Amino acid sequence: MKLVVIHRKLLTILACLAASVLMFTLINHPAIVGASASARQLPIYCVQRDQKMISISFDAAWGNEDTQQLIDILKQYQVKATFFVVGEWVDKYPESVKALSDAGHEVMNHSNTHPHMNQMSREEVISDVEACNDKIESVTGVRPTLIRPPYGEYNDTVISAIRSIGMEPIQWDVDSLDWKDLSAAEITARVTGKVQPGSIVLFHNAALHTPEALPTILEELLREGYTFVPISQLLLTGEYTIDHTGRQCPVD
C-alpha cells in the first residue's frame, strides 16, 4: 500500500512539473506555440504598417486592350504598381510586358497557364511557376520574387512549394471587383472605403471600367495622404510573422 501511495505522489509531482514547463513555454514563446497550433500556411494579404503606405496590383491573364492606358494613368500620378502576369499572356503580349517593366512597374508571376493550383502536386506547382518566371525574365531581365496564385486558390502544398523556391505568395485585402464589370463609381467606392495602411488592392487589366475609376481612386487616396509603392517595397524585411488574417507583422 505504501508503494502505491508513493507512486501516486511521484506521478502527481511529475505532472505538476510538466504543467509548469508548458506554462513557461506559453508565456515566453507564444509565436512558436501559435505556429504549431495553426498548421495552415497563409500567403500575405496585407502588411502591418504605421505609415499610410499601400500597394495597387493588377492581374493580367487574358485581354490586353487597356494595358498602355493603365501605364499612362499611373505615370500621370507618378505611381508604381505590381502587375501579376500569366506566362501565356507573356507569350501573346511580350511588348506589353516590356512596356510595364520599362515604365518602372513590377512584373510578377500569376502562374504559367492559370491552373487551379490546389489540385496540383508540389512538383507540378513548381514546374508551372518556374516556367512563368523564365518567360518574364526573358522579356524583362528580372526574375520574379512574388506570385499570386490563380483564382486566389491555395493550400499548404501550394504555399510550401512556392516558398521552397524563394518566392512569396501574395493575395489582397481590398478587392475592387472590377472583373464583375462594376461601374467606375462602384469600383471607386469599394476601394477608397476599404483601404487602410498596408493594404494590397486587387485590380485587373482588361476590366471594363478600371481605367475610368483609377484616376479618381488615386486622386482621393493621394489627397488622404497615402503613398503608393510596389508590393516588394510594401513587404517587411527581417523577422516577421503572418497572423490568422494573412497580415504580415513585424516581430517585436
Short mmCIF file of N, CA and C in Angstrom, two decimals, residues 20-125:
data_model
loop_
_atom_site.label_atom_id
_atom_site.label_comp_id
_atom_site.label_asym_id
_atom_site.label_seq_id
_atom_site.Cartn_x
_atom_site.Cartn_y
_atom_site.Cartn_z
N SER A 20 4.20 23.03 -15.40
CA SER A 20 5.00 24.23 -15.21
C SER A 20 5.84 24.53 -16.44
N VAL A 21 6.45 23.49 -17.00
CA VAL A 21 7.27 23.66 -18.21
C VAL A 21 6.41 24.17 -19.36
N LEU A 22 5.20 23.60 -19.51
CA LEU A 22 4.31 24.03 -20.59
C LEU A 22 3.91 25.48 -20.41
N MET A 23 3.59 25.89 -19.18
CA MET A 23 3.20 27.27 -18.92
C MET A 23 4.34 28.23 -19.22
N PHE A 24 5.57 27.83 -18.85
CA PHE A 24 6.75 28.67 -19.13
C PHE A 24 6.90 28.87 -20.64
N THR A 25 6.69 27.79 -21.40
CA THR A 25 6.81 27.86 -22.86
C THR A 25 5.75 28.78 -23.45
N LEU A 26 4.52 28.67 -22.96
CA LEU A 26 3.44 29.50 -23.47
C LEU A 26 3.70 30.98 -23.24
N ILE A 27 4.26 31.30 -22.05
CA ILE A 27 4.50 32.68 -21.71
C ILE A 27 5.68 33.26 -22.48
N ASN A 28 6.74 32.49 -22.61
CA ASN A 28 7.98 33.01 -23.17
C ASN A 28 8.14 32.79 -24.67
N HIS A 29 7.34 31.87 -25.25
CA HIS A 29 7.48 31.58 -26.68
C HIS A 29 6.10 31.49 -27.34
N PRO A 30 5.28 32.54 -27.30
CA PRO A 30 3.95 32.46 -27.88
C PRO A 30 3.95 32.26 -29.38
N ALA A 31 4.96 32.81 -30.08
CA ALA A 31 4.99 32.67 -31.53
C ALA A 31 5.18 31.21 -31.94
N ILE A 32 6.03 30.52 -31.21
CA ILE A 32 6.27 29.10 -31.50
C ILE A 32 5.00 28.30 -31.27
N VAL A 33 4.33 28.56 -30.17
CA VAL A 33 3.10 27.83 -29.85
C VAL A 33 2.03 28.14 -30.88
N GLY A 34 1.92 29.42 -31.26
CA GLY A 34 0.92 29.80 -32.24
C GLY A 34 1.16 29.14 -33.58
N ALA A 35 2.43 29.04 -33.97
CA ALA A 35 2.75 28.44 -35.25
C ALA A 35 2.39 26.97 -35.28
N SER A 36 2.64 26.27 -34.19
CA SER A 36 2.35 24.85 -34.16
C SER A 36 0.87 24.58 -33.97
N ALA A 37 0.16 25.54 -33.32
CA ALA A 37 -1.26 25.35 -33.10
C ALA A 37 -2.04 25.54 -34.40
N SER A 38 -1.50 26.37 -35.32
CA SER A 38 -2.17 26.61 -36.59
C SER A 38 -1.26 26.13 -37.71
N ALA A 39 -1.55 24.94 -38.23
CA ALA A 39 -0.67 24.31 -39.20
C ALA A 39 -0.86 24.91 -40.60
N ARG A 40 -1.98 25.58 -40.85
CA ARG A 40 -2.26 26.08 -42.18
C ARG A 40 -1.30 27.19 -42.57
N GLN A 41 -0.74 27.09 -43.75
CA GLN A 41 0.17 28.12 -44.24
C GLN A 41 -0.61 29.16 -45.04
N LEU A 42 -0.32 30.43 -44.79
CA LEU A 42 -1.04 31.51 -45.44
C LEU A 42 -0.13 32.37 -46.30
N PRO A 43 -0.64 32.88 -47.41
CA PRO A 43 0.08 33.91 -48.16
C PRO A 43 -0.07 35.24 -47.44
N ILE A 44 0.54 36.28 -47.99
CA ILE A 44 0.43 37.61 -47.40
C ILE A 44 -0.73 38.36 -48.07
N TYR A 45 -1.68 38.79 -47.25
CA TYR A 45 -2.84 39.54 -47.73
C TYR A 45 -2.63 41.05 -47.59
N CYS A 46 -1.92 41.45 -46.56
CA CYS A 46 -1.66 42.87 -46.31
C CYS A 46 -0.48 42.95 -45.34
N VAL A 47 -0.06 44.16 -45.02
CA VAL A 47 1.13 44.34 -44.20
C VAL A 47 0.81 45.32 -43.06
N GLN A 48 1.31 45.01 -41.88
CA GLN A 48 1.14 45.94 -40.76
C GLN A 48 2.07 47.13 -40.97
N ARG A 49 1.50 48.27 -41.24
CA ARG A 49 2.27 49.49 -41.48
C ARG A 49 1.67 50.65 -40.70
N ASP A 50 2.52 51.40 -40.02
CA ASP A 50 2.06 52.61 -39.33
C ASP A 50 1.88 53.74 -40.33
N GLN A 51 2.73 53.77 -41.35
CA GLN A 51 2.64 54.82 -42.37
C GLN A 51 1.47 54.52 -43.31
N LYS A 52 0.95 55.58 -43.93
CA LYS A 52 -0.15 55.41 -44.89
C LYS A 52 0.44 55.01 -46.24
N MET A 53 0.90 53.76 -46.28
CA MET A 53 1.57 53.21 -47.44
C MET A 53 0.77 52.01 -47.94
N ILE A 54 0.49 51.96 -49.25
CA ILE A 54 -0.29 50.86 -49.80
C ILE A 54 0.28 50.46 -51.16
N SER A 55 -0.20 49.32 -51.67
CA SER A 55 0.19 48.86 -53.00
C SER A 55 -1.06 48.57 -53.82
N ILE A 56 -1.00 48.94 -55.09
CA ILE A 56 -2.06 48.52 -56.00
C ILE A 56 -1.47 47.50 -56.97
N SER A 57 -2.29 46.52 -57.32
CA SER A 57 -1.82 45.44 -58.17
C SER A 57 -2.86 45.12 -59.23
N PHE A 58 -2.37 44.59 -60.34
CA PHE A 58 -3.22 44.22 -61.46
C PHE A 58 -2.89 42.78 -61.86
N ASP A 59 -3.91 41.97 -62.09
CA ASP A 59 -3.72 40.64 -62.63
C ASP A 59 -3.95 40.68 -64.13
N ALA A 60 -3.02 40.12 -64.88
CA ALA A 60 -3.13 40.11 -66.34
C ALA A 60 -3.12 38.67 -66.82
N ALA A 61 -4.28 38.22 -67.32
CA ALA A 61 -4.37 36.83 -67.75
C ALA A 61 -4.95 36.68 -69.15
N TRP A 62 -5.78 37.64 -69.58
CA TRP A 62 -6.45 37.47 -70.87
C TRP A 62 -6.26 38.68 -71.77
N GLY A 63 -7.17 39.60 -71.76
CA GLY A 63 -7.11 40.72 -72.70
C GLY A 63 -5.95 41.66 -72.47
N ASN A 64 -5.77 42.57 -73.44
CA ASN A 64 -4.65 43.50 -73.37
C ASN A 64 -5.03 44.89 -73.86
N GLU A 65 -6.33 45.14 -73.99
CA GLU A 65 -6.75 46.37 -74.65
C GLU A 65 -6.46 47.65 -73.87
N ASP A 66 -6.24 47.55 -72.56
CA ASP A 66 -6.05 48.79 -71.80
C ASP A 66 -4.71 48.88 -71.09
N THR A 67 -3.78 47.99 -71.38
CA THR A 67 -2.50 47.99 -70.66
C THR A 67 -1.76 49.32 -70.80
N GLN A 68 -1.67 49.81 -72.01
CA GLN A 68 -0.96 51.08 -72.21
C GLN A 68 -1.71 52.23 -71.54
N GLN A 69 -3.02 52.17 -71.54
CA GLN A 69 -3.81 53.21 -70.87
C GLN A 69 -3.53 53.21 -69.37
N LEU A 70 -3.44 52.04 -68.79
CA LEU A 70 -3.11 51.94 -67.35
C LEU A 70 -1.72 52.49 -67.08
N ILE A 71 -0.77 52.16 -67.94
CA ILE A 71 0.60 52.69 -67.79
C ILE A 71 0.58 54.22 -67.83
N ASP A 72 -0.20 54.79 -68.74
CA ASP A 72 -0.26 56.24 -68.88
C ASP A 72 -0.89 56.89 -67.66
N ILE A 73 -1.95 56.29 -67.12
CA ILE A 73 -2.61 56.85 -65.93
C ILE A 73 -1.67 56.80 -64.74
N LEU A 74 -1.02 55.67 -64.53
CA LEU A 74 -0.09 55.53 -63.41
C LEU A 74 1.07 56.52 -63.53
N LYS A 75 1.54 56.74 -64.76
CA LYS A 75 2.62 57.70 -64.97
C LYS A 75 2.17 59.11 -64.62
N GLN A 76 0.94 59.44 -64.98
CA GLN A 76 0.40 60.77 -64.70
C GLN A 76 0.43 61.10 -63.22
N TYR A 77 0.17 60.07 -62.38
CA TYR A 77 0.13 60.28 -60.92
C TYR A 77 1.42 59.82 -60.24
N GLN A 78 2.41 59.46 -61.04
CA GLN A 78 3.72 59.03 -60.53
C GLN A 78 3.58 57.88 -59.54
N VAL A 79 2.77 56.90 -59.92
CA VAL A 79 2.51 55.73 -59.07
C VAL A 79 3.12 54.50 -59.73
N LYS A 80 3.82 53.71 -58.95
CA LYS A 80 4.36 52.44 -59.41
C LYS A 80 3.51 51.31 -58.83
N ALA A 81 3.18 50.35 -59.68
CA ALA A 81 2.29 49.26 -59.27
C ALA A 81 2.96 47.91 -59.52
N THR A 82 2.27 46.86 -59.12
CA THR A 82 2.74 45.49 -59.35
C THR A 82 1.75 44.79 -60.27
N PHE A 83 2.25 44.25 -61.37
CA PHE A 83 1.42 43.51 -62.32
C PHE A 83 1.76 42.02 -62.23
N PHE A 84 0.78 41.21 -61.93
CA PHE A 84 0.95 39.75 -61.90
C PHE A 84 0.48 39.21 -63.24
N VAL A 85 1.39 38.65 -64.01
CA VAL A 85 1.06 38.24 -65.38
C VAL A 85 1.20 36.72 -65.54
N VAL A 86 0.31 36.17 -66.34
CA VAL A 86 0.33 34.75 -66.67
C VAL A 86 1.32 34.50 -67.80
N GLY A 87 2.01 33.37 -67.74
CA GLY A 87 3.01 33.06 -68.75
C GLY A 87 2.45 33.07 -70.16
N GLU A 88 1.25 32.57 -70.34
CA GLU A 88 0.62 32.56 -71.67
C GLU A 88 0.32 33.98 -72.13
N TRP A 89 0.08 34.90 -71.19
CA TRP A 89 -0.12 36.32 -71.53
C TRP A 89 1.20 36.93 -71.99
N VAL A 90 2.29 36.51 -71.36
CA VAL A 90 3.61 36.96 -71.78
C VAL A 90 3.89 36.50 -73.22
N ASP A 91 3.50 35.26 -73.52
CA ASP A 91 3.69 34.74 -74.88
C ASP A 91 2.96 35.60 -75.91
N LYS A 92 1.75 36.03 -75.58
CA LYS A 92 0.93 36.78 -76.51
C LYS A 92 1.33 38.25 -76.61
N TYR A 93 1.74 38.83 -75.47
CA TYR A 93 1.96 40.28 -75.43
C TYR A 93 3.31 40.64 -74.82
N PRO A 94 4.40 40.13 -75.37
CA PRO A 94 5.72 40.44 -74.79
C PRO A 94 6.04 41.93 -74.81
N GLU A 95 5.51 42.65 -75.81
CA GLU A 95 5.77 44.09 -75.89
C GLU A 95 5.12 44.84 -74.73
N SER A 96 3.97 44.35 -74.27
CA SER A 96 3.30 44.98 -73.13
C SER A 96 4.03 44.67 -71.83
N VAL A 97 4.54 43.46 -71.72
CA VAL A 97 5.33 43.08 -70.54
C VAL A 97 6.56 43.97 -70.44
N LYS A 98 7.22 44.17 -71.57
CA LYS A 98 8.41 45.04 -71.58
C LYS A 98 8.03 46.48 -71.28
N ALA A 99 6.89 46.94 -71.80
CA ALA A 99 6.45 48.31 -71.54
C ALA A 99 6.17 48.52 -70.06
N LEU A 100 5.58 47.54 -69.41
CA LEU A 100 5.33 47.63 -67.96
C LEU A 100 6.64 47.75 -67.20
N SER A 101 7.58 46.88 -67.54
CA SER A 101 8.87 46.90 -66.87
C SER A 101 9.64 48.19 -67.14
N ASP A 102 9.62 48.64 -68.39
CA ASP A 102 10.33 49.87 -68.75
C ASP A 102 9.74 51.09 -68.03
N ALA A 103 8.44 51.01 -67.70
CA ALA A 103 7.78 52.12 -67.01
C ALA A 103 8.04 52.09 -65.51
N GLY A 104 8.77 51.08 -65.04
CA GLY A 104 9.13 51.02 -63.64
C GLY A 104 8.18 50.23 -62.76
N HIS A 105 7.26 49.50 -63.37
CA HIS A 105 6.34 48.68 -62.60
C HIS A 105 6.92 47.29 -62.38
N GLU A 106 6.53 46.67 -61.29
CA GLU A 106 6.96 45.29 -61.04
C GLU A 106 6.15 44.35 -61.91
N VAL A 107 6.84 43.41 -62.55
CA VAL A 107 6.16 42.36 -63.30
C VAL A 107 6.40 41.05 -62.56
N MET A 108 5.34 40.53 -61.97
CA MET A 108 5.45 39.33 -61.14
C MET A 108 4.61 38.18 -61.70
N ASN A 109 4.67 37.06 -61.05
CA ASN A 109 4.16 35.79 -61.55
C ASN A 109 2.68 35.58 -61.18
N HIS A 110 1.90 35.15 -62.16
CA HIS A 110 0.49 34.78 -61.91
C HIS A 110 0.22 33.38 -62.45
N SER A 111 1.29 32.55 -62.48
CA SER A 111 1.28 31.18 -62.99
C SER A 111 1.55 31.17 -64.49
N ASN A 112 1.80 30.01 -65.02
CA ASN A 112 2.10 29.91 -66.45
C ASN A 112 0.84 29.71 -67.29
N THR A 113 -0.11 28.90 -66.76
CA THR A 113 -1.30 28.57 -67.55
C THR A 113 -2.60 28.89 -66.84
N HIS A 114 -2.54 29.58 -65.71
CA HIS A 114 -3.72 29.94 -64.90
C HIS A 114 -4.50 28.69 -64.47
N PRO A 115 -3.81 27.71 -63.88
CA PRO A 115 -4.50 26.49 -63.45
C PRO A 115 -5.06 26.63 -62.03
N HIS A 116 -5.81 25.63 -61.61
CA HIS A 116 -6.25 25.52 -60.22
C HIS A 116 -5.11 24.83 -59.45
N MET A 117 -4.25 25.61 -58.84
CA MET A 117 -3.05 25.05 -58.22
C MET A 117 -3.34 24.13 -57.03
N ASN A 118 -4.47 24.34 -56.37
CA ASN A 118 -4.76 23.47 -55.22
C ASN A 118 -5.16 22.06 -55.65
N GLN A 119 -5.19 21.82 -56.95
CA GLN A 119 -5.43 20.47 -57.46
C GLN A 119 -4.14 19.85 -58.02
N MET A 120 -3.01 20.55 -57.81
CA MET A 120 -1.74 20.11 -58.39
C MET A 120 -0.80 19.59 -57.30
N SER A 121 0.15 18.76 -57.72
CA SER A 121 1.18 18.27 -56.81
C SER A 121 2.22 19.37 -56.60
N ARG A 122 3.06 19.18 -55.60
CA ARG A 122 4.14 20.13 -55.32
C ARG A 122 5.03 20.32 -56.55
N GLU A 123 5.39 19.22 -57.20
CA GLU A 123 6.26 19.28 -58.37
C GLU A 123 5.59 20.01 -59.52
N GLU A 124 4.30 19.79 -59.70
CA GLU A 124 3.57 20.46 -60.78
C GLU A 124 3.48 21.97 -60.53
N VAL A 125 3.27 22.35 -59.28
CA VAL A 125 3.22 23.77 -58.94
C VAL A 125 4.55 24.44 -59.27
#
